[in-house]
Amino acid sequence: MPFKQEIGDVEGIHKLKEVISYLHYRNAMDVEQILNYPSEKKIFDGVTYG
């Protein structure tokens, strides 16, 4: 992943954290956990194309 894209991703994550904080969610999960939800990874690991 290019360095500039990584910086953009980090900035986007910080903005998302601000929005979640602003909305005062009662059960706010860690933004990293939301973006990298484990069950989604398991589903995509098992998918084959072709």
mmCIF file of N, CA and C in Angstrom:
data_model
loop_
_atom_site.group_PDB
_atom_site.id
_atom_site.type_symbol
_atom_site.label_atom_id
_atom_site.label_comp_id
_atom_site.label_asym_id
_atom_site.label_seq_id
_atom_site.Cartn_x
_atom_site.Cartn_y
_atom_site.Cartn_z
ATOM 1 N N MET A 1 0.856 -1.175 0.000
ATOM 2 C CA MET A 1 0.000 0.000 0.000
ATOM 3 C C MET A 1 0.900 1.235 0.000
ATOM 4 N N PRO A 2 0.675 2.171 -0.918
ATOM 5 C CA PRO A 2 1.493 3.380 -0.964
ATOM 6 C C PRO A 2 1.383 4.190 0.327
ATOM 7 N N PHE A 3 2.481 4.860 0.656
ATOM 8 C CA PHE A 3 2.558 5.620 1.908
ATOM 9 C C PHE A 3 1.467 6.683 1.998
ATOM 10 N N LYS A 4 1.214 7.416 0.902
ATOM 11 C CA LYS A 4 0.182 8.463 0.929
ATOM 12 C C LYS A 4 -1.196 7.873 1.215
ATOM 13 N N GLN A 5 -1.463 6.694 0.669
ATOM 14 C CA GLN A 5 -2.754 6.047 0.917
ATOM 15 C C GLN A 5 -2.869 5.649 2.384
ATOM 16 N N GLU A 6 -1.761 5.164 2.971
ATOM 17 C CA GLU A 6 -1.774 4.798 4.385
ATOM 18 C C GLU A 6 -2.076 6.017 5.248
ATOM 19 N N ILE A 7 -1.481 7.157 4.914
ATOM 20 C CA ILE A 7 -1.740 8.391 5.663
ATOM 21 C C ILE A 7 -3.214 8.767 5.529
ATOM 22 N N GLY A 8 -3.755 8.660 4.327
ATOM 23 C CA GLY A 8 -5.173 8.955 4.107
ATOM 24 C C GLY A 8 -6.067 8.030 4.905
ATOM 25 N N ASP A 9 -5.683 6.750 4.971
ATOM 26 C CA ASP A 9 -6.459 5.785 5.747
ATOM 27 C C ASP A 9 -6.446 6.145 7.224
ATOM 28 N N VAL A 10 -5.280 6.530 7.738
ATOM 29 C CA VAL A 10 -5.158 6.901 9.151
ATOM 30 C C VAL A 10 -5.989 8.145 9.437
ATOM 31 N N GLU A 11 -5.939 9.124 8.539
ATOM 32 C CA GLU A 11 -6.741 10.336 8.720
ATOM 33 C C GLU A 11 -8.225 9.999 8.703
ATOM 34 N N GLY A 12 -8.624 9.102 7.818
ATOM 35 C CA GLY A 12 -10.024 8.681 7.752
ATOM 36 C C GLY A 12 -10.466 7.992 9.029
ATOM 37 N N ILE A 13 -9.583 7.172 9.595
ATOM 38 C CA ILE A 13 -9.893 6.486 10.848
ATOM 39 C C ILE A 13 -10.064 7.495 11.969
ATOM 40 N N HIS A 14 -9.203 8.508 12.012
ATOM 41 C CA HIS A 14 -9.334 9.535 13.051
ATOM 42 C C HIS A 14 -10.648 10.302 12.904
ATOM 43 N N LYS A 15 -11.035 10.615 11.678
ATOM 44 C CA LYS A 15 -12.309 11.306 11.453
ATOM 45 C C LYS A 15 -13.479 10.428 11.876
ATOM 46 N N LEU A 16 -13.395 9.127 11.579
ATOM 47 C CA LEU A 16 -14.447 8.200 11.977
ATOM 48 C C LEU A 16 -14.551 8.128 13.497
ATOM 49 N N LYS A 17 -13.419 8.119 14.178
ATOM 50 C CA LYS A 17 -13.425 8.113 15.644
ATOM 51 C C LYS A 17 -14.105 9.369 16.187
ATOM 52 N N GLU A 18 -13.845 10.520 15.551
ATOM 53 C CA GLU A 18 -14.477 11.769 15.977
ATOM 54 C C GLU A 18 -15.995 11.693 15.806
ATOM 55 N N VAL A 19 -16.447 11.159 14.680
ATOM 56 C CA VAL A 19 -17.884 11.044 14.419
ATOM 57 C C VAL A 19 -18.533 10.125 15.447
ATOM 58 N N ILE A 20 -17.903 8.982 15.717
ATOM 59 C CA ILE A 20 -18.447 8.046 16.703
ATOM 60 C C ILE A 20 -18.520 8.711 18.070
ATOM 61 N N SER A 21 -17.485 9.450 18.430
ATOM 62 C CA SER A 21 -17.475 10.153 19.713
ATOM 63 C C SER A 21 -18.579 11.210 19.758
ATOM 64 N N TYR A 22 -18.753 11.935 18.664
ATOM 65 C CA TYR A 22 -19.758 12.989 18.583
ATOM 66 C C TYR A 22 -21.171 12.432 18.726
ATOM 67 N N LEU A 23 -21.410 11.236 18.204
ATOM 68 C CA LEU A 23 -22.740 10.629 18.252
ATOM 69 C C LEU A 23 -23.054 9.986 19.600
ATOM 70 N N HIS A 24 -22.061 9.909 20.477
ATOM 71 C CA HIS A 24 -22.234 9.386 21.843
ATOM 72 C C HIS A 24 -22.842 7.988 21.871
ATOM 73 N N TYR A 25 -22.286 7.082 21.062
ATOM 74 C CA TYR A 25 -22.739 5.690 21.092
ATOM 75 C C TYR A 25 -22.542 5.103 22.478
ATOM 76 N N ARG A 26 -23.511 4.325 22.935
ATOM 77 C CA ARG A 26 -23.383 3.669 24.237
ATOM 78 C C ARG A 26 -22.401 2.508 24.172
ATOM 79 N N ASN A 27 -22.448 1.745 23.097
ATOM 80 C CA ASN A 27 -21.595 0.569 22.942
ATOM 81 C C ASN A 27 -20.594 0.771 21.811
ATOM 82 N N ALA A 28 -19.953 1.887 21.784
ATOM 83 C CA ALA A 28 -19.015 2.154 20.694
ATOM 84 C C ALA A 28 -17.855 1.169 20.751
ATOM 85 N N MET A 29 -17.683 0.434 19.660
ATOM 86 C CA MET A 29 -16.552 -0.482 19.554
ATOM 87 C C MET A 29 -15.336 0.321 19.112
ATOM 88 N N ASP A 30 -14.191 -0.240 19.314
ATOM 89 C CA ASP A 30 -12.980 0.378 18.806
ATOM 90 C C ASP A 30 -13.089 0.446 17.281
ATOM 91 N N VAL A 31 -12.777 1.587 16.704
ATOM 92 C CA VAL A 31 -12.914 1.776 15.262
ATOM 93 C C VAL A 31 -12.111 0.731 14.494
ATOM 94 N N GLU A 32 -10.920 0.405 14.967
ATOM 95 C CA GLU A 32 -10.108 -0.620 14.307
ATOM 96 C C GLU A 32 -10.846 -1.954 14.294
ATOM 97 N N GLN A 33 -11.550 -2.267 15.377
ATOM 98 C CA GLN A 33 -12.286 -3.524 15.455
ATOM 99 C C GLN A 33 -13.449 -3.517 14.460
ATOM 100 N N ILE A 34 -14.107 -2.369 14.304
ATOM 101 C CA ILE A 34 -15.205 -2.254 13.344
ATOM 102 C C ILE A 34 -14.682 -2.443 11.920
ATOM 103 N N LEU A 35 -13.573 -1.784 11.605
ATOM 104 C CA LEU A 35 -13.040 -1.843 10.250
ATOM 105 C C LEU A 35 -12.441 -3.202 9.912
ATOM 106 N N ASN A 36 -11.964 -3.922 10.909
ATOM 107 C CA ASN A 36 -11.326 -5.221 10.695
ATOM 108 C C ASN A 36 -12.088 -6.300 11.445
ATOM 109 N N TYR A 37 -13.396 -6.344 11.250
ATOM 110 C CA TYR A 37 -14.253 -7.264 11.991
ATOM 111 C C TYR A 37 -13.841 -8.707 11.699
ATOM 112 N N PRO A 38 -13.531 -9.492 12.731
ATOM 113 C CA PRO A 38 -12.973 -10.838 12.534
ATOM 114 C C PRO A 38 -13.826 -11.772 11.677
ATOM 115 N N SER A 39 -15.142 -11.776 11.847
ATOM 116 C CA SER A 39 -15.968 -12.721 11.090
ATOM 117 C C SER A 39 -15.944 -12.410 9.596
ATOM 118 N N GLU A 40 -15.794 -11.139 9.226
ATOM 119 C CA GLU A 40 -15.703 -10.788 7.814
ATOM 120 C C GLU A 40 -14.420 -11.355 7.222
ATOM 121 N N LYS A 41 -13.340 -11.282 7.972
ATOM 122 C CA LYS A 41 -12.067 -11.811 7.490
ATOM 123 C C LYS A 41 -12.176 -13.315 7.256
ATOM 124 N N LYS A 42 -12.830 -14.026 8.168
ATOM 125 C CA LYS A 42 -12.984 -15.471 8.019
ATOM 126 C C LYS A 42 -13.778 -15.802 6.757
ATOM 127 N N ILE A 43 -14.816 -15.016 6.491
ATOM 128 C CA ILE A 43 -15.644 -15.254 5.307
ATOM 129 C C ILE A 43 -14.813 -15.060 4.044
ATOM 130 N N PHE A 44 -14.047 -13.962 3.987
ATOM 131 C CA PHE A 44 -13.269 -13.675 2.796
ATOM 132 C C PHE A 44 -12.088 -14.626 2.635
ATOM 133 N N ASP A 45 -11.552 -15.143 3.716
ATOM 134 C CA ASP A 45 -10.456 -16.104 3.619
ATOM 135 C C ASP A 45 -10.912 -17.389 2.944
ATOM 136 N N GLY A 46 -12.185 -17.732 3.094
ATOM 137 C CA GLY A 46 -12.697 -18.967 2.526
ATOM 138 C C GLY A 46 -13.224 -18.837 1.108
ATOM 139 N N VAL A 47 -13.305 -17.610 0.591
ATOM 140 C CA VAL A 47 -13.858 -17.377 -0.741
ATOM 141 C C VAL A 47 -12.790 -17.663 -1.792
ATOM 142 N N THR A 48 -13.171 -18.400 -2.822
ATOM 143 C CA THR A 48 -12.259 -18.629 -3.943
ATOM 144 C C THR A 48 -12.895 -18.078 -5.202
ATOM 145 N N TYR A 49 -12.085 -17.542 -6.052
ATOM 146 C CA TYR A 49 -12.566 -16.957 -7.301
ATOM 147 C C TYR A 49 -12.085 -17.811 -8.460
ATOM 148 N N GLY A 50 -12.942 -17.965 -9.443
ATOM 149 C CA GLY A 50 -12.471 -18.632 -10.642
ATOM 150 C C GLY A 50 -13.275 -19.755 -10.985
#
